[in-house]
PDB file of C-alpha atoms in Angstrom:
ATOM      1  CA  VAL A   1     -47.104 -48.286  -2.154  1.00  0.00           C
ATOM      2  CA  ARG A   2     -44.700 -51.083  -1.379  1.00  0.00           C
ATOM      3  CA  ARG A   3     -41.297 -51.267  -3.032  1.00  0.00           C
ATOM      4  CA  LEU A   4     -38.244 -53.429  -2.658  1.00  0.00           C
ATOM      5  CA  VAL A   5     -35.147 -51.904  -1.128  1.00  0.00           C
ATOM      6  CA  PRO A   6     -32.735 -50.889  -3.930  1.00  0.00           C
ATOM      7  CA  ALA A   7     -30.299 -53.756  -3.288  1.00  0.00           C
ATOM      8  CA  LEU A   8     -33.086 -56.308  -3.766  1.00  0.00           C
ATOM      9  CA  ALA A   9     -34.769 -54.424  -6.620  1.00  0.00           C
ATOM     10  CA  ALA A  10     -31.466 -54.684  -8.512  1.00  0.00           C
ATOM     11  CA  ARG A  11     -31.638 -58.486  -8.333  1.00  0.00           C
ATOM     12  CA  GLU A  12     -33.662 -59.654 -11.291  1.00  0.00           C
ATOM     13  CA  ASP A  13     -34.813 -62.884  -9.592  1.00  0.00           C
ATOM     14  CA  VAL A  14     -36.110 -61.016  -6.532  1.00  0.00           C
ATOM     15  CA  ALA A  15     -37.735 -58.246  -8.585  1.00  0.00           C
ATOM     16  CA  GLN A  16     -39.498 -60.826 -10.754  1.00  0.00           C
ATOM     17  CA  ALA A  17     -40.665 -62.817  -7.695  1.00  0.00           C
ATOM     18  CA  PHE A  18     -42.016 -59.605  -6.159  1.00  0.00           C
ATOM     19  CA  LEU A  19     -43.975 -58.767  -9.333  1.00  0.00           C
ATOM     20  CA  ASP A  20     -45.242 -62.308  -9.846  1.00  0.00           C
ATOM     21  CA  GLU A  21     -46.476 -62.591  -6.298  1.00  0.00           C
ATOM     22  CA  ALA A  22     -47.949 -59.072  -6.265  1.00  0.00           C
ATOM     23  CA  ARG A  23     -49.936 -59.935  -9.382  1.00  0.00           C
ATOM     24  CA  ILE A  24     -51.196 -63.147  -7.798  1.00  0.00           C
ATOM     25  CA  ALA A  25     -52.090 -61.233  -4.625  1.00  0.00           C
ATOM     26  CA  ALA A  26     -54.035 -58.744  -6.753  1.00  0.00           C
ATOM     27  CA  THR A  27     -56.449 -61.574  -7.601  1.00  0.00           C
ATOM     28  CA  PHE A  28     -57.308 -62.170  -3.928  1.00  0.00           C
ATOM     29  CA  ASP A  29     -60.658 -60.987  -2.693  1.00  0.00           C
ATOM     30  CA  HIS A  30     -60.841 -61.917   0.958  1.00  0.00           C
ATOM     31  CA  ARG A  31     -61.833 -59.933   4.012  1.00  0.00           C
ATOM     32  CA  ASN A  32     -58.749 -61.024   5.961  1.00  0.00           C
ATOM     33  CA  LEU A  33     -56.126 -60.148   3.345  1.00  0.00           C
ATOM     34  CA  ILE A  34     -54.963 -56.619   2.527  1.00  0.00           C
ATOM     35  CA  PRO A  35     -55.884 -56.074  -1.138  1.00  0.00           C
ATOM     36  CA  VAL A  36     -53.252 -55.365  -3.773  1.00  0.00           C
ATOM     37  CA  LEU A  37     -54.771 -52.848  -6.179  1.00  0.00           C
ATOM     38  CA  GLU A  38     -51.981 -52.656  -8.734  1.00  0.00           C
ATOM     39  CA  ALA A  39     -48.550 -54.113  -9.453  1.00  0.00           C
ATOM     40  CA  GLY A  40     -45.955 -52.943 -11.909  1.00  0.00           C
ATOM     41  CA  ALA A  41     -42.481 -51.565 -12.406  1.00  0.00           C
ATOM     42  CA  ASP A  42     -41.049 -48.157 -13.181  1.00  0.00           C
ATOM     43  CA  GLU A  43     -37.593 -46.540 -13.214  1.00  0.00           C
ATOM     44  CA  ASN A  44     -37.306 -47.190  -9.456  1.00  0.00           C
ATOM     45  CA  GLY A  45     -38.074 -50.901  -9.754  1.00  0.00           C
ATOM     46  CA  PRO A  46     -41.130 -53.023  -9.008  1.00  0.00           C
ATOM     47  CA  TYR A  47     -43.974 -51.735  -6.865  1.00  0.00           C
ATOM     48  CA  ALA A  48     -47.321 -52.814  -5.481  1.00  0.00           C
ATOM     49  CA  VAL A  49     -50.173 -50.543  -4.443  1.00  0.00           C
ATOM     50  CA  LEU A  50     -52.038 -51.894  -1.413  1.00  0.00           C
ATOM     51  CA  LYS A  51     -55.321 -50.736   0.045  1.00  0.00           C
ATOM     52  CA  ARG A  52     -54.758 -50.223   3.735  1.00  0.00           C
ATOM     53  CA  GLY A  53     -57.389 -48.582   5.846  1.00  0.00           C
ATOM     54  CA  PRO A  54     -56.816 -46.788   9.134  1.00  0.00           C
ATOM     55  CA  GLY A  55     -55.548 -48.998  11.932  1.00  0.00           C
ATOM     56  CA  PHE A  56     -52.424 -50.442  13.495  1.00  0.00           C
ATOM     57  CA  ASP A  57     -50.274 -53.490  13.098  1.00  0.00           C
ATOM     58  CA  LEU A  58     -50.713 -56.090  15.816  1.00  0.00           C
ATOM     59  CA  ARG A  59     -47.196 -55.433  17.101  1.00  0.00           C
ATOM     60  CA  HIS A  60     -48.253 -51.911  18.093  1.00  0.00           C
ATOM     61  CA  VAL A  61     -51.508 -53.126  19.625  1.00  0.00           C
ATOM     62  CA  LEU A  62     -49.597 -55.629  21.782  1.00  0.00           C
ATOM     63  CA  GLN A  63     -46.991 -53.014  22.772  1.00  0.00           C
ATOM     64  CA  PHE A  64     -49.748 -50.549  23.716  1.00  0.00           C
ATOM     65  CA  ALA A  65     -51.455 -53.153  25.900  1.00  0.00           C
ATOM     66  CA  GLY A  66     -48.131 -54.170  27.459  1.00  0.00           C
ATOM     67  CA  ARG A  67     -47.207 -50.607  28.390  1.00  0.00           C
ATOM     68  CA  ARG A  68     -50.473 -50.406  30.296  1.00  0.00           C
ATOM     69  CA  SER A  69     -50.020 -53.829  31.896  1.00  0.00           C
ATOM     70  CA  ARG A  70     -53.120 -55.103  30.116  1.00  0.00           C
ATOM     71  CA  VAL A  71     -53.765 -58.427  28.465  1.00  0.00           C
ATOM     72  CA  ILE A  72     -55.735 -58.907  25.287  1.00  0.00           C
ATOM     73  CA  PRO A  73     -59.185 -60.228  26.312  1.00  0.00           C
ATOM     74  CA  VAL A  74     -59.811 -63.828  25.272  1.00  0.00           C
ATOM     75  CA  PRO A  75     -62.696 -62.984  22.856  1.00  0.00           C
ATOM     76  CA  VAL A  76     -60.468 -60.411  21.126  1.00  0.00           C
ATOM     77  CA  ALA A  77     -57.560 -62.875  20.919  1.00  0.00           C
ATOM     78  CA  VAL A  78     -59.885 -65.510  19.433  1.00  0.00           C
ATOM     79  CA  HIS A  79     -61.088 -62.961  16.856  1.00  0.00           C
ATOM     80  CA  LEU A  80     -57.485 -62.076  15.957  1.00  0.00           C
ATOM     81  CA  VAL A  81     -56.332 -65.677  15.580  1.00  0.00           C
ATOM     82  CA  GLY A  82     -59.481 -66.730  13.717  1.00  0.00           C
ATOM     83  CA  SER A  83     -59.109 -63.864  11.254  1.00  0.00           C
ATOM     84  CA  ILE A  84     -55.463 -64.706  10.609  1.00  0.00           C
ATOM     85  CA  ALA A  85     -56.370 -68.377  10.110  1.00  0.00           C
ATOM     86  CA  ARG A  86     -59.139 -67.495   7.623  1.00  0.00           C
ATOM     87  CA  GLY A  87     -56.725 -65.312   5.620  1.00  0.00           C
ATOM     88  CA  LEU A  88     -54.126 -68.090   5.563  1.00  0.00           C
ATOM     89  CA  GLN A  89     -56.738 -70.666   4.571  1.00  0.00           C
ATOM     90  CA  HIS A  90     -57.715 -68.497   1.610  1.00  0.00           C
ATOM     91  CA  LEU A  91     -54.059 -68.313   0.526  1.00  0.00           C
ATOM     92  CA  HIS A  92     -53.526 -72.035   0.955  1.00  0.00           C
ATOM     93  CA  GLU A  93     -56.630 -72.999  -1.026  1.00  0.00           C
ATOM     94  CA  ARG A  94     -56.007 -70.749  -4.053  1.00  0.00           C
ATOM     95  CA  ASN A  95     -55.968 -72.477  -7.442  1.00  0.00           C
ATOM     96  CA  ASP A  96     -54.739 -71.339 -10.844  1.00  0.00           C
ATOM     97  CA  ALA A  97     -57.012 -70.810 -13.855  1.00  0.00           C
ATOM     98  CA  ASP A  98     -56.898 -74.549 -14.623  1.00  0.00           C
ATOM     99  CA  GLY A  99     -57.910 -75.512 -11.078  1.00  0.00           C
ATOM    100  CA  TRP A 100     -54.455 -76.636  -9.912  1.00  0.00           C
ATOM    101  CA  PRO A 101     -53.353 -75.571  -6.430  1.00  0.00           C
ATOM    102  CA  LEU A 102     -50.968 -72.610  -6.459  1.00  0.00           C
ATOM    103  CA  GLY A 103     -49.201 -73.898  -3.338  1.00  0.00           C
ATOM    104  CA  LEU A 104     -49.079 -70.468  -1.730  1.00  0.00           C
ATOM    105  CA  LEU A 105     -47.561 -69.892   1.689  1.00  0.00           C
ATOM    106  CA  HIS A 106     -47.383 -66.653   3.588  1.00  0.00           C
ATOM    107  CA  GLY A 107     -44.122 -67.618   5.221  1.00  0.00           C
ATOM    108  CA  ALA A 108     -43.839 -64.601   7.524  1.00  0.00           C
ATOM    109  CA  VAL A 109     -46.766 -64.550   9.922  1.00  0.00           C
ATOM    110  CA  ALA A 110     -45.834 -62.230  12.785  1.00  0.00           C
ATOM    111  CA  PRO A 111     -47.565 -59.367  14.595  1.00  0.00           C
ATOM    112  CA  VAL A 112     -45.930 -56.811  12.308  1.00  0.00           C
ATOM    113  CA  VAL A 113     -47.807 -58.203   9.264  1.00  0.00           C
ATOM    114  CA  VAL A 114     -51.225 -58.363  10.927  1.00  0.00           C
ATOM    115  CA  HIS A 115     -53.213 -55.162  10.378  1.00  0.00           C
ATOM    116  CA  VAL A 116     -55.947 -54.446  12.902  1.00  0.00           C
ATOM    117  CA  GLY A 117     -58.317 -52.019  11.236  1.00  0.00           C
ATOM    118  CA  MET A 118     -60.267 -49.337  13.040  1.00  0.00           C
ATOM    119  CA  ASP A 119     -63.300 -51.178  11.643  1.00  0.00           C
ATOM    120  CA  GLY A 120     -62.319 -54.260  13.681  1.00  0.00           C
ATOM    121  CA  VAL A 121     -61.323 -56.289  10.642  1.00  0.00           C
ATOM    122  CA  VAL A 122     -58.017 -58.132  10.940  1.00  0.00           C
ATOM    123  CA  ARG A 123     -56.060 -58.488   7.702  1.00  0.00           C
ATOM    124  CA  LEU A 124     -52.788 -60.176   6.759  1.00  0.00           C
ATOM    125  CA  ASP A 125     -50.226 -58.085   4.935  1.00  0.00           C
ATOM    126  CA  GLU A 126     -47.000 -58.938   3.149  1.00  0.00           C
ATOM    127  CA  PHE A 127     -47.904 -60.906   0.059  1.00  0.00           C
ATOM    128  CA  GLY A 128     -45.161 -62.952  -1.536  1.00  0.00           C
ATOM    129  CA  HIS A 129     -42.888 -62.792   1.410  1.00  0.00           C
ATOM    130  CA  THR A 130     -41.504 -66.326   1.344  1.00  0.00           C
ATOM    131  CA  ARG A 131     -39.345 -66.150  -1.788  1.00  0.00           C
ATOM    132  CA  ILE A 132     -38.458 -62.475  -1.365  1.00  0.00           C
ATOM    133  CA  ALA A 133     -37.445 -62.936   2.274  1.00  0.00           C
ATOM    134  CA  ALA A 134     -35.319 -65.952   1.362  1.00  0.00           C
ATOM    135  CA  ALA A 135     -33.465 -63.863  -1.189  1.00  0.00           C
ATOM    136  CA  ALA A 136     -33.037 -61.019   1.297  1.00  0.00           C
ATOM    137  CA  ARG A 137     -31.652 -63.338   3.983  1.00  0.00           C
ATOM    138  CA  ALA A 138     -29.176 -64.740   1.523  1.00  0.00           C
ATOM    139  CA  SER A 139     -27.669 -61.280   1.091  1.00  0.00           C
ATOM    140  CA  ASP A 140     -28.309 -59.822   4.584  1.00  0.00           C
ATOM    141  CA  PRO A 141     -29.026 -62.065   7.594  1.00  0.00           C
ATOM    142  CA  ALA A 142     -30.010 -58.996   9.661  1.00  0.00           C
ATOM    143  CA  THR A 143     -33.307 -58.806   7.748  1.00  0.00           C
ATOM    144  CA  LEU A 144     -34.568 -61.720   9.829  1.00  0.00           C
ATOM    145  CA  ALA A 145     -33.923 -60.106  13.225  1.00  0.00           C
ATOM    146  CA  ASP A 146     -37.350 -58.496  13.824  1.00  0.00           C
ATOM    147  CA  ARG A 147     -39.156 -61.723  12.960  1.00  0.00           C
ATOM    148  CA  LEU A 148     -36.864 -64.180  14.677  1.00  0.00           C
ATOM    149  CA  PRO A 149     -39.331 -65.019  17.494  1.00  0.00           C
ATOM    150  CA  TYR A 150     -41.898 -66.054  14.842  1.00  0.00           C
ATOM    151  CA  VAL A 151     -39.662 -67.970  12.442  1.00  0.00           C
ATOM    152  CA  THR A 152     -40.453 -71.657  12.076  1.00  0.00           C
ATOM    153  CA  PRO A 153     -37.817 -74.356  12.596  1.00  0.00           C
ATOM    154  CA  GLU A 154     -38.031 -75.161   8.874  1.00  0.00           C
ATOM    155  CA  GLN A 155     -37.098 -71.582   7.985  1.00  0.00           C
ATOM    156  CA  LEU A 156     -34.177 -71.533  10.419  1.00  0.00           C
ATOM    157  CA  CYS A 157     -32.811 -74.767   8.954  1.00  0.00           C
ATOM    158  CA  SER A 158     -33.535 -73.756   5.322  1.00  0.00           C
ATOM    159  CA  ALA A 159     -35.739 -76.853   5.061  1.00  0.00           C
ATOM    160  CA  PRO A 160     -38.668 -77.041   2.642  1.00  0.00           C
ATOM    161  CA  LEU A 161     -41.745 -75.159   3.869  1.00  0.00           C
ATOM    162  CA  ASP A 162     -45.300 -76.438   3.743  1.00  0.00           C
ATOM    163  CA  LEU A 163     -48.696 -75.320   5.025  1.00  0.00           C
ATOM    164  CA  ARG A 164     -47.742 -76.159   8.603  1.00  0.00           C
ATOM    165  CA  SER A 165     -45.071 -73.466   8.469  1.00  0.00           C
ATOM    166  CA  ASP A 166     -47.783 -70.817   8.331  1.00  0.00           C
TER     167      ASP A 166
END
C-alpha cells in the first residue's frame, strides 16, 4: 500500500493528483509496469494498492554487485534497459477513452523505482510521480536528494518536461 506522507496528504492539490494518477495507473496492463490494484482515500488520506512480487529494486541489485566488485553482464544490462524502455513506451503511448493522448511521463526514472522480480521481469514503479514530486520539492527540497544523479536538466531548471525527460 502506498500513501503520501502526512504533510503532502494534507495538501488537497497533491492528494487529488495522487488519486487521479493512481486511478489512471490502475488501467495499465503491461508486463513492465507494477500494477495498481486499487486507489482510494480513507481517514488517513489517499492510498494506492500495488501488486509487487518478490524481488529487489535496481538500486539494491547494483549495490550488491558493487560490494562484490562485479559488473552487471551486458546481456542483463540490455534486458534491464529494454524492459524500462518498454514500460515507458507504454506510458507515453496511453490514450484516453476518446483516443486522445494522455501525455503521461514517469518523471522519476532511477534505480530505486525499477523493480527486478525474482521471476526476471523488470517493472517500473512510482506511478504519477511527476506532479506529486514537483509539489513535494516545492515544500521540501531534500526530497530530491536521493534522485539527484538521475534528475534531468529540465527538472533542475523547472522547465517543461516532455518524453525526452524520461
